[in-house]
Amino acid sequence: MEVLKDNVLIVGGGPVGLSLSLVLAKYKIPSVIVEERVEPTALNESRAITWMPRGIEFLSWLGIEQDFLNKGVIRYYHQFESAKQILFTWSFKEIKSPYSYSLQIPQHTTEVILEEKARATGLVDIRRGHKVTKVGQHSDQVVVSIAHDNQVYDLCAPWGVGCDGTKSKVREGLNIKKHWRDYGTYSAVADFEMDCDLDKELSNIVLDPKRPYGFFYFAPGCWRLIYRINEGEDRKDVASKEFALKLLKEKLPNSNVHRFLWVSSFRLGQGQSETYQTGRWLLAGDSAHAMGPSAGAGMMVGILGAWRLGWRLALTMKNHPQSLLLLQDYSHEQHAAANEIQDNNATIFKNMSMKNPIIAAGRSFLMRNVLSKVAEIGKIALEKEALLRQSLPVSSATDRHIPSGWIEQKRARDWILGQRVPYIVNQLDFNPLALTGLGYTIFSIGKSYKKKEEELFQHLLNSLKIPMDAKLVFLAKSSLYRVDDTKFTFVVVRPDQHIISILREE
Ligand SMILES: Cc1cc2nc3c(=O)[nH]c(=O)nc-3n(C[C@H](O)[C@H](O)[C@H](O)COP(=O)(O)OP(=O)(O)OC[C@H]3O[C@@H](n4cnc5c(N)ncnc54)[C@H](O)[C@@H]3O)c2cc1C
């Protein structure tokens, strides 16, 4: 038996497992990744192609966003169309993030960069070609059996995380139940290297009830076509190279295909595990919450989950007394975060499944004549899509407390309970994405009087339940950003940038 004492065991070296290892490494916690595949996802099987703004903020937090930006292509717009006309255009340029676009990049390239960065930390041992075949745990450790080179060896570690995808062996071995939501239809994804007259900065979905389809540019010269497989059609025939090429020529007669890359079909559905934590095991990414490919947020939600889990695991490895409660909070909060996205996806899936032309015409009317006319609706919807508006249910979290003499606010301008710190760098002399330590940050955003703020901060620190050091940030030069001149107001922010309290002097 190989015994790991100081390492977190991560089963699965996909985007989520690799991201988690990078978060842990940032906090100087070593990890071992056990990965069945010898190579990353194949370049032709592009799979996840979209990094949403909040995901790019995560890369920026890790300090590796430029490596991604160098290899990817940028999308500024997403458009909904009917078979006849444009219904609604979303512009990423309007959202509040330093990254007001999405980054399009094949999953292969994502995995290659993350792996290279993880290895470069010197704290991540990635074992490719090692497959976990059995999972268990005792009161003080997790245990796995691993097949490698026709041999089996056992390994134990203080904590383990299953990042092993939709068919998770870890989840199965721990008997964690999974619920499946099904939308009764299949969709197909086909990737091509080609020239065409489409705008490379814009993706589109044509909500044609006969067969919805759409195009996404995702790497230099590479396009993705997605389309629905209709009831009664043979799935194999429709998800074939011949069919995809025929459909492409029908929709884009001027396209010139240089190379066909990949086609595959997927059931429109999504899975949700009952819990993401049992004893010393945790689940993250698709093993916890599998998302359908057509809505395309699975990798993003999983990676944001790894960010939310990483600091808690780091504290756990440092034997923090509240660690078990903090990990339970991860399970509860990330479950809700995944549910929120899955509800959003459900709307997309229902739209993809819609076959009735009369209802589809009503939908087109609503989108073109109502939704597209109210700019705020589009902006909110896109900020949700960009994962900038994820609200975690923090009200019963272990690290939260409302001391006497203070009242809680759900919101103070752009500071919203449960959401990430607003990106206000233009008004501040401080970049919230620079919060990289394993500590909390308390922002003073109300009445300004430095000496008194420091005094109140110390008083708050003594009464709050936060499990580690905190530092105070004065928004002194930003009178623009102060929310109230009459009362002191403090915002408590976790290492993963989520706001867990907005406290105003009574
Ligand atoms: C066509 C398609 C398009 C998509 N588009 C997007 C998109 O644009 N944006 C987005 O955010 N998401 C997208 N997704 C979803 C995204 O691909 C997944 O959500 C993401 O890959 C999940 O990452 P993960 O690391 O949790 O799991 P996976 O990527 O599935 O990685 C799991 C890893 O665990 C390994 N493993 C499994 N079992 C074992 C074992 N027993 N022992 C050792 N290793 C094991 C696997 O080999 C694999 O490498 C798309 C998916 C598809 C199929």
PDB file of N, CA, C and O in Angstrom, residues 96 411-416 420-429 443-447 474-485 489 491 499:
ATOM      1  N   LYS A  96     -20.279  43.194 -16.650  1.00  0.00           N
ATOM      2  CA  LYS A  96     -19.297  43.743 -15.712  1.00  0.00           C
ATOM      3  C   LYS A  96     -18.252  42.698 -15.364  1.00  0.00           C
ATOM      4  O   LYS A  96     -18.414  41.903 -14.437  1.00  0.00           O
ATOM      5  N   ARG A 411     -28.001  43.342   0.041  1.00  0.00           N
ATOM      6  CA  ARG A 411     -27.357  43.989  -1.094  1.00  0.00           C
ATOM      7  C   ARG A 411     -26.950  45.411  -0.727  1.00  0.00           C
ATOM      8  O   ARG A 411     -27.657  46.092   0.004  1.00  0.00           O
ATOM      9  N   ALA A 412     -25.814  45.848  -1.205  1.00  0.00           N
ATOM     10  CA  ALA A 412     -25.431  47.259  -1.100  1.00  0.00           C
ATOM     11  C   ALA A 412     -24.857  47.623  -2.472  1.00  0.00           C
ATOM     12  O   ALA A 412     -23.739  47.233  -2.802  1.00  0.00           O
ATOM     13  N   ARG A 413     -25.642  48.292  -3.250  1.00  0.00           N
ATOM     14  CA  ARG A 413     -25.316  48.542  -4.678  1.00  0.00           C
ATOM     15  C   ARG A 413     -24.906  47.243  -5.372  1.00  0.00           C
ATOM     16  O   ARG A 413     -25.635  46.285  -5.331  1.00  0.00           O
ATOM     17  N   ASP A 414     -23.683  47.193  -5.911  1.00  0.00           N
ATOM     18  CA  ASP A 414     -23.297  45.982  -6.658  1.00  0.00           C
ATOM     19  C   ASP A 414     -22.808  44.843  -5.764  1.00  0.00           C
ATOM     20  O   ASP A 414     -22.481  43.769  -6.253  1.00  0.00           O
ATOM     21  N   TRP A 415     -22.696  45.096  -4.465  1.00  0.00           N
ATOM     22  CA  TRP A 415     -22.251  44.033  -3.552  1.00  0.00           C
ATOM     23  C   TRP A 415     -23.482  43.217  -3.186  1.00  0.00           C
ATOM     24  O   TRP A 415     -24.393  43.721  -2.533  1.00  0.00           O
ATOM     25  N   ILE A 416     -23.508  41.953  -3.592  1.00  0.00           N
ATOM     26  CA  ILE A 416     -24.717  41.141  -3.368  1.00  0.00           C
ATOM     27  C   ILE A 416     -24.345  39.875  -2.602  1.00  0.00           C
ATOM     28  O   ILE A 416     -23.398  39.161  -2.991  1.00  0.00           O
ATOM     29  N   ARG A 420     -20.126  36.879  -6.240  1.00  0.00           N
ATOM     30  CA  ARG A 420     -18.700  37.201  -6.184  1.00  0.00           C
ATOM     31  C   ARG A 420     -18.519  38.720  -6.028  1.00  0.00           C
ATOM     32  O   ARG A 420     -19.431  39.487  -6.313  1.00  0.00           O
ATOM     33  N   VAL A 421     -17.351  39.113  -5.541  1.00  0.00           N
ATOM     34  CA  VAL A 421     -17.055  40.538  -5.387  1.00  0.00           C
ATOM     35  C   VAL A 421     -17.307  41.235  -6.716  1.00  0.00           C
ATOM     36  O   VAL A 421     -16.879  40.742  -7.749  1.00  0.00           O
ATOM     37  N   PRO A 422     -17.998  42.390  -6.695  1.00  0.00           N
ATOM     38  CA  PRO A 422     -18.231  43.044  -7.991  1.00  0.00           C
ATOM     39  C   PRO A 422     -16.912  43.521  -8.575  1.00  0.00           C
ATOM     40  O   PRO A 422     -16.007  43.908  -7.830  1.00  0.00           O
ATOM     41  N   TYR A 423     -16.828  43.480  -9.862  1.00  0.00           N
ATOM     42  CA  TYR A 423     -15.590  43.917 -10.493  1.00  0.00           C
ATOM     43  C   TYR A 423     -15.652  45.425 -10.670  1.00  0.00           C
ATOM     44  O   TYR A 423     -16.325  45.935 -11.550  1.00  0.00           O
ATOM     45  N   ILE A 424     -14.946  46.160  -9.785  1.00  0.00           N
ATOM     46  CA  ILE A 424     -15.096  47.615  -9.763  1.00  0.00           C
ATOM     47  C   ILE A 424     -13.741  48.270  -9.888  1.00  0.00           C
ATOM     48  O   ILE A 424     -13.509  49.353  -9.384  1.00  0.00           O
ATOM     49  N   VAL A 425     -12.856  47.597 -10.596  1.00  0.00           N
ATOM     50  CA  VAL A 425     -11.482  48.075 -10.617  1.00  0.00           C
ATOM     51  C   VAL A 425     -11.362  49.489 -11.182  1.00  0.00           C
ATOM     52  O   VAL A 425     -10.494  50.255 -10.788  1.00  0.00           O
ATOM     53  N   ASN A 426     -12.266  49.873 -12.049  1.00  0.00           N
ATOM     54  CA  ASN A 426     -12.172  51.212 -12.632  1.00  0.00           C
ATOM     55  C   ASN A 426     -12.407  52.300 -11.603  1.00  0.00           C
ATOM     56  O   ASN A 426     -11.897  53.384 -11.714  1.00  0.00           O
ATOM     57  N   GLN A 427     -13.206  51.950 -10.569  1.00  0.00           N
ATOM     58  CA  GLN A 427     -13.480  52.960  -9.558  1.00  0.00           C
ATOM     59  C   GLN A 427     -12.557  52.821  -8.355  1.00  0.00           C
ATOM     60  O   GLN A 427     -12.598  53.621  -7.458  1.00  0.00           O
ATOM     61  N   LEU A 428     -11.780  51.772  -8.311  1.00  0.00           N
ATOM     62  CA  LEU A 428     -10.981  51.477  -7.128  1.00  0.00           C
ATOM     63  C   LEU A 428      -9.492  51.550  -7.413  1.00  0.00           C
ATOM     64  O   LEU A 428      -9.073  51.437  -8.541  1.00  0.00           O
ATOM     65  N   ASP A 429      -8.754  51.674  -6.327  1.00  0.00           N
ATOM     66  CA  ASP A 429      -7.311  51.545  -6.475  1.00  0.00           C
ATOM     67  C   ASP A 429      -6.914  50.108  -6.117  1.00  0.00           C
ATOM     68  O   ASP A 429      -5.819  49.818  -5.727  1.00  0.00           O
ATOM     69  N   PHE A 443     -14.103  44.355   3.329  1.00  0.00           N
ATOM     70  CA  PHE A 443     -14.101  45.658   2.672  1.00  0.00           C
ATOM     71  C   PHE A 443     -14.940  46.622   3.507  1.00  0.00           C
ATOM     72  O   PHE A 443     -16.049  46.275   3.921  1.00  0.00           O
ATOM     73  N   SER A 444     -14.405  47.800   3.708  1.00  0.00           N
ATOM     74  CA  SER A 444     -15.204  48.835   4.359  1.00  0.00           C
ATOM     75  C   SER A 444     -15.807  49.695   3.261  1.00  0.00           C
ATOM     76  O   SER A 444     -15.081  50.371   2.533  1.00  0.00           O
ATOM     77  N   ILE A 445     -17.113  49.639   3.117  1.00  0.00           N
ATOM     78  CA  ILE A 445     -17.722  50.321   1.960  1.00  0.00           C
ATOM     79  C   ILE A 445     -18.715  51.419   2.376  1.00  0.00           C
ATOM     80  O   ILE A 445     -19.385  51.995   1.538  1.00  0.00           O
ATOM     81  N   GLY A 446     -18.815  51.657   3.691  1.00  0.00           N
ATOM     82  CA  GLY A 446     -19.789  52.659   4.137  1.00  0.00           C
ATOM     83  C   GLY A 446     -19.110  53.952   4.558  1.00  0.00           C
ATOM     84  O   GLY A 446     -18.173  54.409   3.901  1.00  0.00           O
ATOM     85  N   LYS A 447     -19.548  54.478   5.686  1.00  0.00           N
ATOM     86  CA  LYS A 447     -18.984  55.717   6.225  1.00  0.00           C
ATOM     87  C   LYS A 447     -17.458  55.591   6.343  1.00  0.00           C
ATOM     88  O   LYS A 447     -16.946  54.521   6.684  1.00  0.00           O
ATOM     89  N   PHE A 474      -9.701  49.310   2.729  1.00  0.00           N
ATOM     90  CA  PHE A 474     -10.453  50.569   2.763  1.00  0.00           C
ATOM     91  C   PHE A 474     -10.729  50.990   1.326  1.00  0.00           C
ATOM     92  O   PHE A 474      -9.818  50.976   0.501  1.00  0.00           O
ATOM     93  N   LEU A 475     -11.927  51.369   1.070  1.00  0.00           N
ATOM     94  CA  LEU A 475     -12.188  51.915  -0.257  1.00  0.00           C
ATOM     95  C   LEU A 475     -12.083  53.434  -0.149  1.00  0.00           C
ATOM     96  O   LEU A 475     -12.953  54.178  -0.553  1.00  0.00           O
ATOM     97  N   ALA A 476     -10.972  53.856   0.426  1.00  0.00           N
ATOM     98  CA  ALA A 476     -10.841  55.249   0.814  1.00  0.00           C
ATOM     99  C   ALA A 476     -10.903  56.227  -0.348  1.00  0.00           C
ATOM    100  O   ALA A 476     -11.624  57.213  -0.292  1.00  0.00           O
ATOM    101  N   LYS A 477     -10.173  55.923  -1.413  1.00  0.00           N
ATOM    102  CA  LYS A 477     -10.118  56.892  -2.503  1.00  0.00           C
ATOM    103  C   LYS A 477     -11.335  56.834  -3.392  1.00  0.00           C
ATOM    104  O   LYS A 477     -11.435  57.546  -4.371  1.00  0.00           O
ATOM    105  N   SER A 478     -12.219  55.908  -3.101  1.00  0.00           N
ATOM    106  CA  SER A 478     -13.299  55.712  -4.048  1.00  0.00           C
ATOM    107  C   SER A 478     -14.624  56.181  -3.464  1.00  0.00           C
ATOM    108  O   SER A 478     -15.512  55.375  -3.239  1.00  0.00           O
ATOM    109  N   SER A 479     -14.713  57.449  -3.198  1.00  0.00           N
ATOM    110  CA  SER A 479     -15.948  57.972  -2.630  1.00  0.00           C
ATOM    111  C   SER A 479     -17.120  57.592  -3.528  1.00  0.00           C
ATOM    112  O   SER A 479     -18.235  57.386  -3.074  1.00  0.00           O
ATOM    113  N   LEU A 480     -16.815  57.459  -4.809  1.00  0.00           N
ATOM    114  CA  LEU A 480     -17.821  57.024  -5.783  1.00  0.00           C
ATOM    115  C   LEU A 480     -18.468  55.715  -5.369  1.00  0.00           C
ATOM    116  O   LEU A 480     -19.635  55.462  -5.624  1.00  0.00           O
ATOM    117  N   TYR A 481     -17.616  54.886  -4.738  1.00  0.00           N
ATOM    118  CA  TYR A 481     -18.104  53.550  -4.469  1.00  0.00           C
ATOM    119  C   TYR A 481     -18.661  53.339  -3.078  1.00  0.00           C
ATOM    120  O   TYR A 481     -19.233  52.322  -2.767  1.00  0.00           O
ATOM    121  N   ARG A 482     -18.507  54.312  -2.230  1.00  0.00           N
ATOM    122  CA  ARG A 482     -19.060  54.148  -0.883  1.00  0.00           C
ATOM    123  C   ARG A 482     -20.583  54.136  -0.961  1.00  0.00           C
ATOM    124  O   ARG A 482     -21.174  54.913  -1.700  1.00  0.00           O
ATOM    125  N   VAL A 483     -21.205  53.244  -0.185  1.00  0.00           N
ATOM    126  CA  VAL A 483     -22.641  53.074  -0.372  1.00  0.00           C
ATOM    127  C   VAL A 483     -23.468  53.922   0.590  1.00  0.00           C
ATOM    128  O   VAL A 483     -24.645  54.118   0.380  1.00  0.00           O
ATOM    129  N   ASP A 484     -22.846  54.388   1.678  1.00  0.00           N
ATOM    130  CA  ASP A 484     -23.616  55.084   2.700  1.00  0.00           C
ATOM    131  C   ASP A 484     -22.653  55.963   3.502  1.00  0.00           C
ATOM    132  O   ASP A 484     -21.661  55.473   4.025  1.00  0.00           O
ATOM    133  N   ASP A 485     -22.929  57.240   3.588  1.00  0.00           N
ATOM    134  CA  ASP A 485     -22.021  58.139   4.294  1.00  0.00           C
ATOM    135  C   ASP A 485     -22.322  58.227   5.772  1.00  0.00           C
ATOM    136  O   ASP A 485     -21.578  58.814   6.538  1.00  0.00           O
ATOM    137  N   THR A 489     -20.171  50.300   7.061  1.00  0.00           N
ATOM    138  CA  THR A 489     -20.658  49.073   6.414  1.00  0.00           C
ATOM    139  C   THR A 489     -19.445  48.221   5.998  1.00  0.00           C
ATOM    140  O   THR A 489     -18.515  48.735   5.382  1.00  0.00           O
ATOM    141  N   VAL A 491     -18.057  44.434   4.270  1.00  0.00           N
ATOM    142  CA  VAL A 491     -18.426  43.263   3.468  1.00  0.00           C
ATOM    143  C   VAL A 491     -17.374  42.184   3.702  1.00  0.00           C
ATOM    144  O   VAL A 491     -16.174  42.431   3.536  1.00  0.00           O
ATOM    145  N   ILE A 499     -19.104  36.761  -1.445  1.00  0.00           N
ATOM    146  CA  ILE A 499     -19.506  37.633  -0.333  1.00  0.00           C
ATOM    147  C   ILE A 499     -20.386  36.829   0.620  1.00  0.00           C
ATOM    148  O   ILE A 499     -21.413  36.288   0.205  1.00  0.00           O
TER     149      ILE A 499
END
